[in-house]
Every structure is written in structure tokens, then in C-alpha cells.
Tab-separated table of C-alpha atoms and ligand atoms in Angstrom:
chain	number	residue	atom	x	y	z
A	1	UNK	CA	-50.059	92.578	75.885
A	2	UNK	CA	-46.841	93.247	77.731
A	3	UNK	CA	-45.264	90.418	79.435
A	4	UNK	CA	-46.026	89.978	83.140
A	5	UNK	CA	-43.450	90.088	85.898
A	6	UNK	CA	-42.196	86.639	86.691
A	7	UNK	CA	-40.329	87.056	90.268
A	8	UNK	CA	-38.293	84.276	92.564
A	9	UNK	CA	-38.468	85.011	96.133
A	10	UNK	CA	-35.647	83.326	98.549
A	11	UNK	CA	-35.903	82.974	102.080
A	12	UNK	CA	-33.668	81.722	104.938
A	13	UNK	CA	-33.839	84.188	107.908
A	14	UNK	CA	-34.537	81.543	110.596
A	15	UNK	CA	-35.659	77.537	110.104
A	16	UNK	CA	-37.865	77.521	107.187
A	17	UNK	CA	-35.510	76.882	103.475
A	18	UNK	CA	-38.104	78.153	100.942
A	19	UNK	CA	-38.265	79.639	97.223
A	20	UNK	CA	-41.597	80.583	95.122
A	21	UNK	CA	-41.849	82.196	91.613
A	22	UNK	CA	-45.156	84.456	91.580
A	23	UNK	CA	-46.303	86.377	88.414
A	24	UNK	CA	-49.888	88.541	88.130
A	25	UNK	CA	-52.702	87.885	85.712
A	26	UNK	CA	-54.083	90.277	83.326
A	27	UNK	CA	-56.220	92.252	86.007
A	28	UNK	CA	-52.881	93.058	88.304
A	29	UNK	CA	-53.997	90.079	90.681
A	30	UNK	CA	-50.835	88.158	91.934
A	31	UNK	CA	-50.345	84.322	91.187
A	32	UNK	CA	-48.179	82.097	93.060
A	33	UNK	CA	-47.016	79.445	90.283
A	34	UNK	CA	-44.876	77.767	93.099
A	35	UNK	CA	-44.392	77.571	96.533
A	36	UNK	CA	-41.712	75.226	97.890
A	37	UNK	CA	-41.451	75.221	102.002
A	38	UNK	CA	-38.763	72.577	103.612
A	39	UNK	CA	-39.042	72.776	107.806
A	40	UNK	CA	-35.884	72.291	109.978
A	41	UNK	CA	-37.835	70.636	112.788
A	42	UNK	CA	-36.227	67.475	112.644
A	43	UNK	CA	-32.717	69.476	112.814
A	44	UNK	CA	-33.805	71.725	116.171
A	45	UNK	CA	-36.590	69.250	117.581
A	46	UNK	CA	-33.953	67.442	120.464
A	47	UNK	CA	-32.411	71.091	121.329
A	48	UNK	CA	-36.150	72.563	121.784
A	49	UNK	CA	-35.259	75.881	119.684
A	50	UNK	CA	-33.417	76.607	116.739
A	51	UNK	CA	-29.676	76.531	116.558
A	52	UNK	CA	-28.484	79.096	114.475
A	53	UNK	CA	-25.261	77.213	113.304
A	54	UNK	CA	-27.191	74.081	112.730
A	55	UNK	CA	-30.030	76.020	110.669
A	56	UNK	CA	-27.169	77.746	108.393
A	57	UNK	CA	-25.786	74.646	107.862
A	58	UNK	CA	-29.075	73.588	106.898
A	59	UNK	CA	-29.989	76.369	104.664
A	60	UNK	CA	-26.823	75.595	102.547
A	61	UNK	CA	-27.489	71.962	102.036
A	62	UNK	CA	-31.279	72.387	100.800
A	63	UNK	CA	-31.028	76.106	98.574
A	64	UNK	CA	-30.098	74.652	95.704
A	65	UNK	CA	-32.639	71.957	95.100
A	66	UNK	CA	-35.216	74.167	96.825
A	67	UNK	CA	-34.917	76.867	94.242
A	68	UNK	CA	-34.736	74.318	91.379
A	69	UNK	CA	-37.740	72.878	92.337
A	70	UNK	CA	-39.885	76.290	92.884
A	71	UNK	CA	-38.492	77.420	89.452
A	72	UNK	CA	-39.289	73.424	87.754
A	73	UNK	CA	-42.853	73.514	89.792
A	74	UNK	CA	-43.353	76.770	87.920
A	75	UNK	CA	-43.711	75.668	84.608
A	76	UNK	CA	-40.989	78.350	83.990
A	77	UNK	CA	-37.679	79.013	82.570
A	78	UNK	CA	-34.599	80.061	84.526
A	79	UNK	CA	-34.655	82.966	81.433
A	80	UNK	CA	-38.124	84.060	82.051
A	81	UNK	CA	-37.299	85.169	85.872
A	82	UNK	CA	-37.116	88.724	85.539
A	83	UNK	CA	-35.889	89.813	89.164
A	84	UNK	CA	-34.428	88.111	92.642
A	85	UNK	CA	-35.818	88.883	96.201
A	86	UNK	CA	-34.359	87.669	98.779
A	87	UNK	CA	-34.845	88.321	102.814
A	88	UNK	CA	-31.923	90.533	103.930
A	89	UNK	CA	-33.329	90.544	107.626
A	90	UNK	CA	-34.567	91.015	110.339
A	91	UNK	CA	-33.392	87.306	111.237
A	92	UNK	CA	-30.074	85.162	112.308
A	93	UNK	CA	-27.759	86.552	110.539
A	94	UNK	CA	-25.758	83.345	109.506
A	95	UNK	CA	-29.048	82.164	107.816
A	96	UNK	CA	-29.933	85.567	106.615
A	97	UNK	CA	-26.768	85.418	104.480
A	98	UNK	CA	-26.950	82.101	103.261
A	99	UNK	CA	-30.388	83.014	100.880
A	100	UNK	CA	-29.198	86.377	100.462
A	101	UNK	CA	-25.817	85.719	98.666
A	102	UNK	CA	-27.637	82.996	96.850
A	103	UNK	CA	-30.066	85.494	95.268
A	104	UNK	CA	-27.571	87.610	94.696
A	105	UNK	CA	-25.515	85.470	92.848
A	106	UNK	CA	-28.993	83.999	90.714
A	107	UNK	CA	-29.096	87.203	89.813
A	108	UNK	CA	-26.219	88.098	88.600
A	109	UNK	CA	-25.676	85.045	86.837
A	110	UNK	CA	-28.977	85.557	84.946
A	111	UNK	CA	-28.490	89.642	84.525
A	112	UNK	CA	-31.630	90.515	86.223
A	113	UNK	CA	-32.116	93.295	89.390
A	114	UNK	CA	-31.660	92.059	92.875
A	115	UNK	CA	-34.063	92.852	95.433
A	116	UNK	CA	-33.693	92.973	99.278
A	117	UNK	CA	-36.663	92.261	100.916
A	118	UNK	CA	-37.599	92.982	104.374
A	119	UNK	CA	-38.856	89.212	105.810
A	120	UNK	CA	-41.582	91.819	108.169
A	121	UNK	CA	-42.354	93.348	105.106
A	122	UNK	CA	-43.157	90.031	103.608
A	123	UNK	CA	-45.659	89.184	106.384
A	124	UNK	CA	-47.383	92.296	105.887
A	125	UNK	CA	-48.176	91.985	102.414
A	126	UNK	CA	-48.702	88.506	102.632
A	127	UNK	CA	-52.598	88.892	102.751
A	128	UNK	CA	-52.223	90.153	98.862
A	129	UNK	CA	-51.663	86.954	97.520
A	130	UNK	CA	-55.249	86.071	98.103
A	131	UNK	CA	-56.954	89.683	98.438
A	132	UNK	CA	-57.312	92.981	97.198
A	133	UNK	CA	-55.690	95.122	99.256
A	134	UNK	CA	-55.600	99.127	99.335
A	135	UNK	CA	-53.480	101.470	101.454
A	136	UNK	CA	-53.478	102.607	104.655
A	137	UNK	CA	-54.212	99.774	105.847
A	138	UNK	CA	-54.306	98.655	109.954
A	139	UNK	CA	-51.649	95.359	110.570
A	140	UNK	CA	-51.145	93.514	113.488
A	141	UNK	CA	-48.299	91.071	112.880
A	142	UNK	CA	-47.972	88.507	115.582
A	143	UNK	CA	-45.305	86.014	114.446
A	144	UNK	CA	-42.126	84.136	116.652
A	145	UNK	CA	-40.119	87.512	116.974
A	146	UNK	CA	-42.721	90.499	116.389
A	147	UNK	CA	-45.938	91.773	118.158
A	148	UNK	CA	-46.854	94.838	116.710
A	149	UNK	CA	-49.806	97.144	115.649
A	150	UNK	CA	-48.303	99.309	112.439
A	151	UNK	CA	-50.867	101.927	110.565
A	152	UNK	CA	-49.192	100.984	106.792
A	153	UNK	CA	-49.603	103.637	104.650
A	154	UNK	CA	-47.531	101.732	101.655
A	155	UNK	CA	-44.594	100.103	100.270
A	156	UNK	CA	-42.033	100.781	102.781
A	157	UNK	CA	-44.263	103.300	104.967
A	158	UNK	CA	-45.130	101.753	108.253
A	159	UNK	CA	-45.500	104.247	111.523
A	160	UNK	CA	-46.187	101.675	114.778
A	161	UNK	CA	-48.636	102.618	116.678
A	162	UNK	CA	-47.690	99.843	119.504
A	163	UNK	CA	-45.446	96.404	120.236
A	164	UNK	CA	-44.587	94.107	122.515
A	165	UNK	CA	-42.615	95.087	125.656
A	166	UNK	CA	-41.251	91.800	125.873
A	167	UNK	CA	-41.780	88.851	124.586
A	168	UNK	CA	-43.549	87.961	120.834
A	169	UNK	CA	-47.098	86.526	121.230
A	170	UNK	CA	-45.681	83.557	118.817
A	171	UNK	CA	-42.752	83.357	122.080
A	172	UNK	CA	-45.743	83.218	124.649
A	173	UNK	CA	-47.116	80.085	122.651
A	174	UNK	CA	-43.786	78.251	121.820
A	175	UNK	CA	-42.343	79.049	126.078
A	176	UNK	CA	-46.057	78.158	126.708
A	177	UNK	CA	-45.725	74.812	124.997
A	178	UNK	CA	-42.718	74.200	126.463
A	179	UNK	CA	-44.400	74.249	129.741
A	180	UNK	CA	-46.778	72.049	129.459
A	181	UNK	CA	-44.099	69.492	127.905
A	182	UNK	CA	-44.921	69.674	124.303
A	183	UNK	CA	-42.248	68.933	121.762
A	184	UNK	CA	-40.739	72.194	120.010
A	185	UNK	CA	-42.310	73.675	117.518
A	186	UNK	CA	-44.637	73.704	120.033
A	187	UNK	CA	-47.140	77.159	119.547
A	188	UNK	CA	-49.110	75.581	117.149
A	189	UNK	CA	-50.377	72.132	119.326
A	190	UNK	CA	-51.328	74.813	122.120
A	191	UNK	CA	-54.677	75.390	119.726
A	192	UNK	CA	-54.764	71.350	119.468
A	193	UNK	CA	-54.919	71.066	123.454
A	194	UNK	CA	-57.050	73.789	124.008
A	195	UNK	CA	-59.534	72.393	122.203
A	196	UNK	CA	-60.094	69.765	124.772
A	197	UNK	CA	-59.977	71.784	127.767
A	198	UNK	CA	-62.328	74.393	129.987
A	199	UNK	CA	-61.321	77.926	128.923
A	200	UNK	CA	-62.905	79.163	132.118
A	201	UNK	CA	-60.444	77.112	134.467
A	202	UNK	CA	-57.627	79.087	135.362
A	203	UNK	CA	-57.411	83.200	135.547
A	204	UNK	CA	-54.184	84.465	134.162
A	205	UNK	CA	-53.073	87.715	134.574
A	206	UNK	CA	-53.393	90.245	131.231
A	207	UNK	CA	-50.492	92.695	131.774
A	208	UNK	CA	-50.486	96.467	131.120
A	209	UNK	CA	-54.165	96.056	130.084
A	210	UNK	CA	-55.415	98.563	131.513
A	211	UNK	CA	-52.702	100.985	130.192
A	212	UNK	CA	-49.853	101.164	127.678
A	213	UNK	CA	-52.375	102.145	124.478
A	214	UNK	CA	-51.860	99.343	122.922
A	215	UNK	CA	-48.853	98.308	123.312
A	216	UNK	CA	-48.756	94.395	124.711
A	217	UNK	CA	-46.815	92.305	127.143
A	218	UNK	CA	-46.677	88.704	127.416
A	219	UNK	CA	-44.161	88.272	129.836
A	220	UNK	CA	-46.044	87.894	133.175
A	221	UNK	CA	-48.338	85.657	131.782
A	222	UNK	CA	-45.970	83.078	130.909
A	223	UNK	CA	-44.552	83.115	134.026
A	224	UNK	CA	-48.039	82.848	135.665
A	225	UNK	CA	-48.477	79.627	133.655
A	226	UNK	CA	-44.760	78.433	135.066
A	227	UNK	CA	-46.342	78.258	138.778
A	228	UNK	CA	-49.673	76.722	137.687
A	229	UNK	CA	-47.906	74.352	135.150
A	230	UNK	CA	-45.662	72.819	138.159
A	231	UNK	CA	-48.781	71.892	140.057
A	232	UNK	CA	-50.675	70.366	136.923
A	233	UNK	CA	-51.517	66.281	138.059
A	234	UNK	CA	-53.543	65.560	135.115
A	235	UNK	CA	-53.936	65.210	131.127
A	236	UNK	CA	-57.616	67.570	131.170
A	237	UNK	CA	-55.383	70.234	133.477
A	238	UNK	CA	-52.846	70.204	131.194
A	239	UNK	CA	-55.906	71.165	128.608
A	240	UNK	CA	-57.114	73.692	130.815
A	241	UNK	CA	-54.399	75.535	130.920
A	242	UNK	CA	-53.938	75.555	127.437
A	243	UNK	CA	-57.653	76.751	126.563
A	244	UNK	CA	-57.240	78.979	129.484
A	245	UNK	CA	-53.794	80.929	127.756
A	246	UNK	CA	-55.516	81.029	124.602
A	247	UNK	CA	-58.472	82.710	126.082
A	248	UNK	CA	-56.636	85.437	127.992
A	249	UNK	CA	-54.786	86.148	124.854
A	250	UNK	CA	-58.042	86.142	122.782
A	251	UNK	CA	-59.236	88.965	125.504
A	252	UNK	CA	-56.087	90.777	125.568
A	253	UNK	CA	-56.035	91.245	121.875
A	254	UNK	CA	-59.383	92.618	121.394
A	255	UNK	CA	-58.779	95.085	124.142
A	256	UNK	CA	-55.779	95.949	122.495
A	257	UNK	CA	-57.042	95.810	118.663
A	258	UNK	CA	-60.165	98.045	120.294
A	259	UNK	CA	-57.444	101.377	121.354
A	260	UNK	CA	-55.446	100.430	117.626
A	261	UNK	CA	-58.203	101.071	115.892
A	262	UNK	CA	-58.995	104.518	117.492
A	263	UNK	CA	-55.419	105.247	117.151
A	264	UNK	CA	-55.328	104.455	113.285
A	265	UNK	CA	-58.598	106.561	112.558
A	266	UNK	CA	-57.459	109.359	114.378
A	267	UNK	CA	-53.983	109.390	111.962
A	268	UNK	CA	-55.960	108.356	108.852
A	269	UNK	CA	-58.724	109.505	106.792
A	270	UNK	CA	-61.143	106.492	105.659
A	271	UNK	CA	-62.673	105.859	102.898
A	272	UNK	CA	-62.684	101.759	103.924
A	273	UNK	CA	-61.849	100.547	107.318
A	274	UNK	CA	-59.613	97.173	106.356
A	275	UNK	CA	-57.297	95.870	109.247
A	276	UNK	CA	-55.178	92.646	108.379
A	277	UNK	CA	-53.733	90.025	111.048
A	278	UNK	CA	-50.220	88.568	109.929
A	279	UNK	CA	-47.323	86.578	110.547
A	280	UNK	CA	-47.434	82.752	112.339
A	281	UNK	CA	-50.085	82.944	114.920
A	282	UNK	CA	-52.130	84.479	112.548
A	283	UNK	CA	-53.082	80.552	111.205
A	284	UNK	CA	-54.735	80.148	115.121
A	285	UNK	CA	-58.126	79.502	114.581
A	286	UNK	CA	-59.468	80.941	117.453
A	287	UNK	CA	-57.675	84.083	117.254
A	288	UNK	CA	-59.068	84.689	113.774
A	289	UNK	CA	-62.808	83.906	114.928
A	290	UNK	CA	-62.229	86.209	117.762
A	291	UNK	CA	-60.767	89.331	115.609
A	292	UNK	CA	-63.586	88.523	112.683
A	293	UNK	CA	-66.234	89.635	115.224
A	294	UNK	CA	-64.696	92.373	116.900
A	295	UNK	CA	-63.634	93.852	113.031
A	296	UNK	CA	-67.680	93.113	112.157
A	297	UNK	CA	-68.817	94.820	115.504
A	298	UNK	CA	-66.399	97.618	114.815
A	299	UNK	CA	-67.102	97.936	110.804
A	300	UNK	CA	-63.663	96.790	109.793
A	301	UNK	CA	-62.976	94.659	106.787
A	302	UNK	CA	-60.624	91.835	108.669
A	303	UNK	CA	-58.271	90.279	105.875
A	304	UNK	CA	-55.758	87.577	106.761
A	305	UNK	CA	-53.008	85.216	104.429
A	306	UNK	CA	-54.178	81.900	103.845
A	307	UNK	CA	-53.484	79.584	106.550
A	308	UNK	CA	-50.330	78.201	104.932
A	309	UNK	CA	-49.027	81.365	104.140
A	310	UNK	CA	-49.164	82.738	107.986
A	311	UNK	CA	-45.816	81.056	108.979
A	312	UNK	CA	-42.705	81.768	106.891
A	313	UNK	CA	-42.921	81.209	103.314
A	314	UNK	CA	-41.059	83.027	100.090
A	315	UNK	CA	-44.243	83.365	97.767
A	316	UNK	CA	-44.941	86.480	100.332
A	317	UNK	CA	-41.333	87.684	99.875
A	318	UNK	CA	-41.535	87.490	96.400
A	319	UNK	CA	-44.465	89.522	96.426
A	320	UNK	CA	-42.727	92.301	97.595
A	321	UNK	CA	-40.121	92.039	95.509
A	322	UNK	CA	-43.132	92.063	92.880
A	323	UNK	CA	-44.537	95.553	94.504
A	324	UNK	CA	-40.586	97.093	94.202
A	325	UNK	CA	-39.945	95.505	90.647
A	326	UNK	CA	-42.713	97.462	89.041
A	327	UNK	CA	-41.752	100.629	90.834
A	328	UNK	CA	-38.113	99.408	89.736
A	329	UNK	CA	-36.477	99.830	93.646
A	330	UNK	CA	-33.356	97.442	93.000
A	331	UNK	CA	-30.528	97.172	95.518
A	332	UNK	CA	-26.722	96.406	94.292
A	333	UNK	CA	-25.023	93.567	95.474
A	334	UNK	CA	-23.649	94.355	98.327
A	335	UNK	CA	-26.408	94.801	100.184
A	336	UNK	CA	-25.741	93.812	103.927
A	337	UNK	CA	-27.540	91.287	106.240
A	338	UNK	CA	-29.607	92.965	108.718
A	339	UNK	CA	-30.047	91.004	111.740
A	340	UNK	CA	-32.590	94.022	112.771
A	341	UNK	CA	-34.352	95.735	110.447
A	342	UNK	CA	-37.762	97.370	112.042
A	343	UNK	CA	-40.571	98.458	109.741
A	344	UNK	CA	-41.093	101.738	111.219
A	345	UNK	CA	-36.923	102.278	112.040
A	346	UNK	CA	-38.163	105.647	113.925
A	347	UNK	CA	-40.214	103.990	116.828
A	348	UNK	CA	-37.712	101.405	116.991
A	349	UNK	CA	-34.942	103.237	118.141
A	350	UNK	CA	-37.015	105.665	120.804
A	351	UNK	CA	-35.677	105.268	124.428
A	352	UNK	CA	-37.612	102.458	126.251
A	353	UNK	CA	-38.836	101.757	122.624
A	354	UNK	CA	-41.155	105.062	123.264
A	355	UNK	CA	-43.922	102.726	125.012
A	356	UNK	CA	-45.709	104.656	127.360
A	357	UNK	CA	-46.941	103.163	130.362
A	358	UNK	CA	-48.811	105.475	132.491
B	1	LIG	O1	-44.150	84.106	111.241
B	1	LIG	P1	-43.523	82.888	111.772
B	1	LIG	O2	-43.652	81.609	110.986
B	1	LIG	O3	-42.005	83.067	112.042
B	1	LIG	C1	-41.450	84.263	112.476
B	1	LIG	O4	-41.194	85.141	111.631
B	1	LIG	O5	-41.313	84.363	113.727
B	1	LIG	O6	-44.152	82.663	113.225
B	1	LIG	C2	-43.825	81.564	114.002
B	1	LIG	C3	-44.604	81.618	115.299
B	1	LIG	C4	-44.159	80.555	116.296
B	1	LIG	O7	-43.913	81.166	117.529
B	1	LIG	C5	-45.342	79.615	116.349
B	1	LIG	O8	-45.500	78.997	117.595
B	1	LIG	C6	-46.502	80.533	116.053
B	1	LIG	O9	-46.006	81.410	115.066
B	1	LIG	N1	-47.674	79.781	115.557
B	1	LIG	C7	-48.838	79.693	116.224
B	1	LIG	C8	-49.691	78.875	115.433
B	1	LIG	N2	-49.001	78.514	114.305
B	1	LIG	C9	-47.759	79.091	114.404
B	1	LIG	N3	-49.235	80.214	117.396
B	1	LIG	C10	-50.488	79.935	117.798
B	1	LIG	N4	-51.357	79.159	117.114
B	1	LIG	C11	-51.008	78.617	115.932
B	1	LIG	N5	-51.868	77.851	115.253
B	2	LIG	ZN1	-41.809	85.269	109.918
């Protein structure tokens, strides 16, 4: 039996210091043997966002013990790695570099390939740690910096079919947050609150959906929730409000996942109909329920990562450097940073990012 890939994956492209070593089993299916995640919360929490300086500075204290510990967690030897991935971008570039010239130097210093790894990339094939997953297959990533709806047709192959106009739907939920007072990170306590309040209580606009394909736009909603959120007197307001955002998003995205889907069967031929939901607010609850039953009324197979593999994590971009290893696409060592690196690098550099809006 020939010996199975072992692979480290780095990443450092915004506040999250991580490493993971990931093999496969006999069938192909791909293990994580470690996972190691340390947060920079406590570093960004009294600036309410990140601070790129601060989160380099960061990166460089923790790398070290980080990947130690992912490799020690393992059960493996520093000899029995067989290749590096590291994010090379999209991200802040001063953090970008610090994993990336760590995993370059790991792997020259054990004599194995490098591998740059797209941290959007990483998202997207995130669902394959836990699932069998074939090509083409519909994504919608919605994480801090991305909303987009990419047909993926394999490793590398992404066309977009729409994105954001503005701001990220993981932005809406953090500037949401924000609004309503909650402490940075604060997207993820938005689900907490709404849990408490009446959905039903306040109407929020849903921009461009009524046109735009489906493309999205967050931007008009947040500032709808500014003007409310200045009048807000009471705790179960505050709740409302909450519920009542997570409810117009809920709508907007099944509008919006409705037109992807006839847009990725009419550039596709089916066999299976499999659409996957990725990046940070993937792990919302709601969201999920809400996309499972528009995917069963629609006769889509709806995959998403586990719940702590939605936010940033290297176990995902170690399994793309797993997917390039065996098709042996190495990089050389002086691979750049890239502070923007789209998945589908055509659509992203269309005037007006090619969105149609009539
Ligand atoms: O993928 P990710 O960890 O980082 C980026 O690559 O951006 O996504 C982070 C985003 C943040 O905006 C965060 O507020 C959002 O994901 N997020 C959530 C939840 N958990 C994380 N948004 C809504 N509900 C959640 N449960
Ligand atoms: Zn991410």
C-alpha cells in the first residue's frame, strides 16, 4: 500500500493563527489528524476591528508553537510531512506574509514542495473534509470579505455567476453588531439575540431584489438598521431588530440562491444537483435551516463544513494543498503575497465588476 499524503496547512491572512496536518484513509476520504485555531480577539476587541499591524505582530509571536503543536497533536513526524500549504491571499498583506514565508521556509528546511493556497479556495473545499464531494458543484461563500455565488467546475476553475456590490454578508452582521452595541467579533451574537426577539417587528429594505440576477447588496440595509437602531429604548427592541436582520437576509438569500440555481443549470449539465454554503456565516443556524429547505424544495443536495470549520481554519487550506499535491501543482519560493486574489480573476476585473443592474 503506498504511503498516504501527510500535508501541513498554514494560515495567517487576517486574525485567526492556525496550522493542521490532514492525510486520507485508504478509500481517498480526507482526515484531519490536527487542527490547531488561536483567535486574536483579545488583541482587536478594544479597537472594534482588526488592526493589521497588531494582527502581524500577532501572527509572528504564536506560528511557531502553533505549528509545533498541529504537527505534535498529529501523532506525526516533522519527516513524514510530505508538502507545505500556506495562504498566499486574498488577505492583509502583512499577515499574509508572515504564514507564507514561514511555510516556505518549513519547506525548504525539510526538502518538500511548497504550495500556495488560495484562503477562498480553502473555504470552498472546506465541505470535503466531512463529505463526498463531486464537480461542478454550486458555492455560495458568505464569509467577512466575500459574498459570492461561483458555479466550480474544479481545482482552480471557478466562473461567478454573482457577488456582492458592496459590502460582505459576514460585514452586514459584524457593522450590524456594532449597532446594536455588541462587542467585536460581533456577527456571530447577532444569531444569539435574535433568538429572543420577534422576526416580524421591523421591515428592512432587501436591495436590488428585484433585479441584479443574483448578485446581492447589503449596504442599504445596514444603514436602514443605523436609523432604527438610534431610536431602540429597550433590551426586546434591541432583539427585534436582530431577528428582524436575520430574517430579511434569510429572504434575500433564497431569492437570490432561487435565480443561482437557474443560472448554474443553464451552464452545466447534471447528473446530481449538489450546492454547498461556505465561509463564516455559513456556521448561522438559521441560515442553514433556511437553505436546507429551499435545496429540498428545489432537489439540490445542500452540503456545508462542519460548524467549526465555517470560520477560518488551516485543516481546509491544507486540503487544498492535498487536492494540488496529488496532481503535483507546486509553486517556488518566491511566490508573492496577494492581497487580492479572486477565484474567478475574469469577473473580477469587469468594469463595475460586470454586475448588471437593470
Ligand atoms: O470566513 P470567515 O471566518 O473569515 C473571512 O474569511 O472573512 O468569516 C468571518 C465572518 C465574520 O463577519 C463573522 O461575523 C461571520 O463570518 N460569522 C457569522 C456567524 N459566525 C461567523 N455571521 C452570522 N452568524 C454566525 N453564526
Ligand atoms: Zn475566511
Amino acid at each position: 500500500m503506498s504511503k498516504k499524503p501527510l500535508i501541513l496547512g498554514i494560515e495567517t491572512s487576517c486574525d485567526e493563527t492556525a496550522a493542521s496536518i490532514i492525510t486520507e484513509n485508504d478509500k481517498g476520504i480526507p482526515t484531519v489528524l490536527s487542527n490547531i485555531i488561536s483567535s486574536q480577539v483579545d488583541v482587536h476587541k478594544e479597537f472594534g476591528g482588526v488592526v493589521p499591524e497588531l494582527a502581524a505582530r500577532s501572527h509572528i509571536e504564536k506560528i511557531d508553537w502553533i505549528v509545533e503543536k498541529a504537527i505534535s497533536d498529529s501523532g506525526k513526524k516533522i519527516e513524514e510531512i510530505d508538502a507545505v500549504a500556506s495562504t498566499a491571499g486574498p488577505g492583509l498583506i502583512v499577515c499574509l506574509s508572515v504564514g507564507l514565508s514561514f511555510g516556505k521556509a518549513f519547506a525548504s528546511a525539510i526538502n518538500k514542495p511548497f504550495i500556495a493556497v488560495n484562503h477562498l479556495e480553502g473555504h470552498a473545499l472546506s465541505p470535503k473534509l466531512n463529505s463526498h464531494l463531486n464537480y461542478p458543484y454550486l458555492l455560495l461563500l458568505i464569509s467577512g470579505g466575500h459574498s459570492q455565488y461561483l458555479s466550480v467546475q474544479g481545482l482552480g476553475k471557478y466562473k461567478r455567476l454573482g457577488t456582492t456590490i458592496d459590502d460582505a454578508l459576514g460585514e452586514a452582521f459584524d457593522k450590524t453588531a456594532k449597532l446594536l452595541g455588541i462587542e467585536f467579533p460581533g456577527g456571530p451574537q447577532i444569531e444569539v439575540l435574535a433568538k429572543k426577539g420577534d422576526p416580524e417587528k421591523y421591515d428592512l429594505p432587501k436591495p436590488i431584489f428585484n433585479k441584479g440576477g443574483c448578485n446581492l447588496s447589503f449596504a442599504g440595509l445596514k444603514t436602514a438598521i443605523l436609523k432604527i437602531a438610534k431610536s431602540i429604548k429597550t433590551e426586546q427592541e434591541k432583539f427585534d431588530l436582530a431577528a428582524s436582520f436575520q430574517k430579511t437576509v434569510e429572504e434575500i438569500l433564497n431569492k437570490k440562491t432561487k435565480i443561482a440555481f437557474e443560472e448554474f443549470e443553464k451552464e452545466n449539465k447534471l447528473k446530481e444537483k449538489v450546492f454547498v454554503v461556505a465561509g463564516g456565516v455559513a456556521a448561522n443556524k438559521k441560515i442553514r435551516s433556511a437553505l436546507i429547505n429551499l435545496c429540498e424544495a428545489n432537489n439540490y443536495k445542500s452540503i456545508f463544513p462542519p460548524i467549526e470549520l465555517c470560520g477560518d481554519n488551516a485543516a481546509m487550506i491544507a486540503m487544498v494543498g492535498l487536492e494540488k499535491y496529488k496532481l503535483n501543482e507546486f509553486n517556488t519560493l518566491d511566490y508573492p503575497a496577494k492581497p487580492r486574489w479572486p477565484l474567478d480573476e475574469k469577473a473580477a476585473f469587469l468594469k463595475g465588476a460586470g454586475v448588471q443592474l437593470s
